[in-house]
Amino acid sequence: MNMFNLLQCARDAIFPVLMFALMALGTFVTSPKAEVLNPNGVPVSPAEWAEKSPDSAAVTVRDALSNSANSTVVSGVANSNAAPFLNLSGSDSAGSIWWPAENGGNAEIKLQIINASGSMTGSCAVSSKKGASGKFETVCQ
């Protein structure tokens, strides 16, 4: 066996070990996070988080979802685990997140709650109006 063959054997032995170590490190370093998807199916951008309700309350999307009366909606925004995911429904072709107030009521964000396996577990409407608890009124089905 010459020196060239020894170097090839060493490379062949070290490469798989090194690649496995990098993959294992990547799974531990990058933890899954809950996601909030906009009506187009992509994660909500900073500009969309700051979108204000079209009614007089002028509440941002982040404030409404982070302070919802429903704990599952709140965990979809702030939780560091993989689920739940929140899939927001747009109110118009422009992709606005807020649904306009109807009959003088308050604007709403309509969304679906998706579990880790991808199944819908509920649908909710988060209002721009705060309830007695100081959290934004939320109706889920």
PDB file of C-alpha atoms in Angstrom:
ATOM      1  CA  MET A   1       0.000   0.000   0.000  1.00  0.00           C
ATOM      2  CA  ASN A   2       1.454   3.345  -0.949  1.00  0.00           C
ATOM      3  CA  MET A   3       0.974   6.763   0.611  1.00  0.00           C
ATOM      4  CA  PHE A   4      -1.762   7.759  -1.854  1.00  0.00           C
ATOM      5  CA  ASN A   5      -3.915   4.782  -0.862  1.00  0.00           C
ATOM      6  CA  LEU A   6      -3.447   5.562   2.839  1.00  0.00           C
ATOM      7  CA  LEU A   7      -4.607   9.151   2.310  1.00  0.00           C
ATOM      8  CA  GLN A   8      -7.686   7.950   0.415  1.00  0.00           C
ATOM      9  CA  CYS A   9      -8.540   5.498   3.202  1.00  0.00           C
ATOM     10  CA  ALA A  10      -8.196   8.245   5.813  1.00  0.00           C
ATOM     11  CA  ARG A  11     -10.391  10.577   3.752  1.00  0.00           C
ATOM     12  CA  ASP A  12     -13.007   7.865   3.257  1.00  0.00           C
ATOM     13  CA  ALA A  13     -13.113   7.184   6.990  1.00  0.00           C
ATOM     14  CA  ILE A  14     -13.145  10.794   8.188  1.00  0.00           C
ATOM     15  CA  PHE A  15     -15.619  12.326   5.714  1.00  0.00           C
ATOM     16  CA  PRO A  16     -18.771  10.414   6.834  1.00  0.00           C
ATOM     17  CA  VAL A  17     -17.973  11.038  10.508  1.00  0.00           C
ATOM     18  CA  LEU A  18     -17.492  14.743   9.863  1.00  0.00           C
ATOM     19  CA  MET A  19     -20.724  15.039   7.840  1.00  0.00           C
ATOM     20  CA  PHE A  20     -22.722  13.191  10.503  1.00  0.00           C
ATOM     21  CA  ALA A  21     -21.319  15.498  13.191  1.00  0.00           C
ATOM     22  CA  LEU A  22     -22.301  18.598  11.194  1.00  0.00           C
ATOM     23  CA  MET A  23     -25.833  17.276  10.634  1.00  0.00           C
ATOM     24  CA  ALA A  24     -26.242  16.410  14.308  1.00  0.00           C
ATOM     25  CA  LEU A  25     -24.978  19.838  15.341  1.00  0.00           C
ATOM     26  CA  GLY A  26     -27.422  21.491  12.933  1.00  0.00           C
ATOM     27  CA  THR A  27     -30.407  19.722  14.472  1.00  0.00           C
ATOM     28  CA  PHE A  28     -29.457  20.834  17.969  1.00  0.00           C
ATOM     29  CA  VAL A  29     -28.550  24.406  17.052  1.00  0.00           C
ATOM     30  CA  THR A  30     -31.655  25.244  15.004  1.00  0.00           C
ATOM     31  CA  SER A  31     -34.744  24.737  17.119  1.00  0.00           C
ATOM     32  CA  PRO A  32     -38.123  24.734  15.383  1.00  0.00           C
ATOM     33  CA  LYS A  33     -40.321  27.764  15.949  1.00  0.00           C
ATOM     34  CA  ALA A  34     -43.990  28.385  15.634  1.00  0.00           C
ATOM     35  CA  GLU A  35     -44.885  30.330  12.526  1.00  0.00           C
ATOM     36  CA  VAL A  36     -47.519  32.811  11.569  1.00  0.00           C
ATOM     37  CA  LEU A  37     -48.211  32.667   7.840  1.00  0.00           C
ATOM     38  CA  ASN A  38     -49.757  35.527   5.900  1.00  0.00           C
ATOM     39  CA  PRO A  39     -52.625  35.008   3.408  1.00  0.00           C
ATOM     40  CA  ASN A  40     -50.065  34.154   0.702  1.00  0.00           C
ATOM     41  CA  GLY A  41     -48.675  31.278   2.785  1.00  0.00           C
ATOM     42  CA  VAL A  42     -45.300  32.797   3.689  1.00  0.00           C
ATOM     43  CA  PRO A  43     -44.134  33.967   7.139  1.00  0.00           C
ATOM     44  CA  VAL A  44     -45.493  37.361   8.169  1.00  0.00           C
ATOM     45  CA  SER A  45     -43.083  40.197   7.351  1.00  0.00           C
ATOM     46  CA  PRO A  46     -42.216  43.051   9.740  1.00  0.00           C
ATOM     47  CA  ALA A  47     -44.418  45.388   7.690  1.00  0.00           C
ATOM     48  CA  GLU A  48     -47.367  43.002   7.985  1.00  0.00           C
ATOM     49  CA  TRP A  49     -46.834  42.665  11.757  1.00  0.00           C
ATOM     50  CA  ALA A  50     -47.154  46.454  11.951  1.00  0.00           C
ATOM     51  CA  GLU A  51     -50.316  46.624   9.774  1.00  0.00           C
ATOM     52  CA  LYS A  52     -52.975  48.511  11.746  1.00  0.00           C
ATOM     53  CA  SER A  53     -56.661  47.700  11.884  1.00  0.00           C
ATOM     54  CA  PRO A  54     -58.789  49.870   9.562  1.00  0.00           C
ATOM     55  CA  ASP A  55     -61.148  50.856  12.387  1.00  0.00           C
ATOM     56  CA  SER A  56     -60.695  53.564  15.025  1.00  0.00           C
ATOM     57  CA  ALA A  57     -58.792  51.192  17.372  1.00  0.00           C
ATOM     58  CA  ALA A  58     -55.751  51.150  15.017  1.00  0.00           C
ATOM     59  CA  VAL A  59     -54.339  47.966  16.580  1.00  0.00           C
ATOM     60  CA  THR A  60     -51.314  46.259  14.988  1.00  0.00           C
ATOM     61  CA  VAL A  61     -51.429  42.625  13.919  1.00  0.00           C
ATOM     62  CA  ARG A  62     -48.681  41.737  16.439  1.00  0.00           C
ATOM     63  CA  ASP A  63     -50.532  43.381  19.339  1.00  0.00           C
ATOM     64  CA  ALA A  64     -53.818  41.689  18.510  1.00  0.00           C
ATOM     65  CA  LEU A  65     -52.362  38.190  18.127  1.00  0.00           C
ATOM     66  CA  SER A  66     -49.872  38.464  21.022  1.00  0.00           C
ATOM     67  CA  ASN A  67     -52.597  39.672  23.394  1.00  0.00           C
ATOM     68  CA  SER A  68     -55.450  37.483  22.197  1.00  0.00           C
ATOM     69  CA  ALA A  69     -57.896  36.074  24.741  1.00  0.00           C
ATOM     70  CA  ASN A  70     -57.158  32.609  23.296  1.00  0.00           C
ATOM     71  CA  SER A  71     -53.959  31.026  24.667  1.00  0.00           C
ATOM     72  CA  THR A  72     -53.459  28.847  21.569  1.00  0.00           C
ATOM     73  CA  VAL A  73     -53.340  31.923  19.334  1.00  0.00           C
ATOM     74  CA  VAL A  74     -50.842  33.585  21.684  1.00  0.00           C
ATOM     75  CA  SER A  75     -48.637  30.462  21.727  1.00  0.00           C
ATOM     76  CA  GLY A  76     -48.672  30.409  17.920  1.00  0.00           C
ATOM     77  CA  VAL A  77     -47.029  33.836  17.967  1.00  0.00           C
ATOM     78  CA  ALA A  78     -44.623  33.522  20.890  1.00  0.00           C
ATOM     79  CA  ASN A  79     -44.001  29.804  21.416  1.00  0.00           C
ATOM     80  CA  SER A  80     -40.563  28.426  20.619  1.00  0.00           C
ATOM     81  CA  ASN A  81     -41.979  24.953  19.941  1.00  0.00           C
ATOM     82  CA  ALA A  82     -42.933  23.693  16.495  1.00  0.00           C
ATOM     83  CA  ALA A  83     -46.679  24.061  16.886  1.00  0.00           C
ATOM     84  CA  PRO A  84     -49.196  25.525  16.586  1.00  0.00           C
ATOM     85  CA  PHE A  85     -48.924  27.323  13.281  1.00  0.00           C
ATOM     86  CA  LEU A  86     -51.298  30.184  12.515  1.00  0.00           C
ATOM     87  CA  ASN A  87     -52.473  30.570   8.940  1.00  0.00           C
ATOM     88  CA  LEU A  88     -54.024  34.018   8.432  1.00  0.00           C
ATOM     89  CA  SER A  89     -56.858  34.540   5.935  1.00  0.00           C
ATOM     90  CA  GLY A  90     -56.732  37.644   3.755  1.00  0.00           C
ATOM     91  CA  SER A  91     -59.698  39.941   3.397  1.00  0.00           C
ATOM     92  CA  ASP A  92     -59.052  41.097  -0.158  1.00  0.00           C
ATOM     93  CA  SER A  93     -56.972  40.434  -3.267  1.00  0.00           C
ATOM     94  CA  ALA A  94     -54.268  42.785  -1.970  1.00  0.00           C
ATOM     95  CA  GLY A  95     -53.626  40.391   0.918  1.00  0.00           C
ATOM     96  CA  SER A  96     -54.676  42.669   3.755  1.00  0.00           C
ATOM     97  CA  ILE A  97     -54.645  40.760   7.047  1.00  0.00           C
ATOM     98  CA  TRP A  98     -57.386  42.810   8.727  1.00  0.00           C
ATOM     99  CA  TRP A  99     -61.009  42.198   7.768  1.00  0.00           C
ATOM    100  CA  PRO A 100     -62.912  45.508   7.781  1.00  0.00           C
ATOM    101  CA  ALA A 101     -65.496  46.307  10.430  1.00  0.00           C
ATOM    102  CA  GLU A 102     -69.026  45.294   9.538  1.00  0.00           C
ATOM    103  CA  ASN A 103     -72.006  47.427  10.568  1.00  0.00           C
ATOM    104  CA  GLY A 104     -69.908  49.710  12.742  1.00  0.00           C
ATOM    105  CA  GLY A 105     -68.242  46.838  14.598  1.00  0.00           C
ATOM    106  CA  ASN A 106     -64.563  46.153  15.082  1.00  0.00           C
ATOM    107  CA  ALA A 107     -62.081  44.867  12.510  1.00  0.00           C
ATOM    108  CA  GLU A 108     -60.963  41.232  12.792  1.00  0.00           C
ATOM    109  CA  ILE A 109     -58.090  38.948  11.903  1.00  0.00           C
ATOM    110  CA  LYS A 110     -59.354  35.584  10.696  1.00  0.00           C
ATOM    111  CA  LEU A 111     -57.014  32.616  11.032  1.00  0.00           C
ATOM    112  CA  GLN A 112     -56.712  28.848  11.104  1.00  0.00           C
ATOM    113  CA  ILE A 113     -54.801  26.981  13.815  1.00  0.00           C
ATOM    114  CA  ILE A 114     -52.662  24.172  12.382  1.00  0.00           C
ATOM    115  CA  ASN A 115     -51.065  21.464  14.555  1.00  0.00           C
ATOM    116  CA  ALA A 116     -47.605  19.923  14.075  1.00  0.00           C
ATOM    117  CA  SER A 117     -48.922  17.230  11.716  1.00  0.00           C
ATOM    118  CA  GLY A 118     -50.463  19.849   9.420  1.00  0.00           C
ATOM    119  CA  SER A 119     -54.114  19.305  10.397  1.00  0.00           C
ATOM    120  CA  MET A 120     -56.407  22.230  11.082  1.00  0.00           C
ATOM    121  CA  THR A 121     -57.528  22.140  14.720  1.00  0.00           C
ATOM    122  CA  GLY A 122     -59.638  25.284  14.731  1.00  0.00           C
ATOM    123  CA  SER A 123     -60.451  28.617  13.184  1.00  0.00           C
ATOM    124  CA  CYS A 124     -60.570  31.904  15.058  1.00  0.00           C
ATOM    125  CA  ALA A 125     -61.389  35.557  14.630  1.00  0.00           C
ATOM    126  CA  VAL A 126     -59.376  38.013  16.744  1.00  0.00           C
ATOM    127  CA  SER A 127     -61.095  41.372  17.145  1.00  0.00           C
ATOM    128  CA  SER A 128     -59.466  44.769  17.477  1.00  0.00           C
ATOM    129  CA  LYS A 129     -61.665  45.290  20.546  1.00  0.00           C
ATOM    130  CA  LYS A 130     -60.380  44.494  24.029  1.00  0.00           C
ATOM    131  CA  GLY A 131     -62.612  42.548  26.366  1.00  0.00           C
ATOM    132  CA  ALA A 132     -63.049  42.879  30.124  1.00  0.00           C
ATOM    133  CA  SER A 133     -59.839  40.888  30.712  1.00  0.00           C
ATOM    134  CA  GLY A 134     -57.783  43.477  28.816  1.00  0.00           C
ATOM    135  CA  LYS A 135     -57.078  40.999  26.012  1.00  0.00           C
ATOM    136  CA  PHE A 136     -58.401  41.196  22.466  1.00  0.00           C
ATOM    137  CA  GLU A 137     -61.723  39.401  22.024  1.00  0.00           C
ATOM    138  CA  THR A 138     -61.282  36.095  20.229  1.00  0.00           C
ATOM    139  CA  VAL A 139     -63.948  33.720  18.946  1.00  0.00           C
ATOM    140  CA  CYS A 140     -62.814  30.207  17.964  1.00  0.00           C
ATOM    141  CA  GLN A 141     -64.675  27.251  16.495  1.00  0.00           C
TER     142      GLN A 141
END
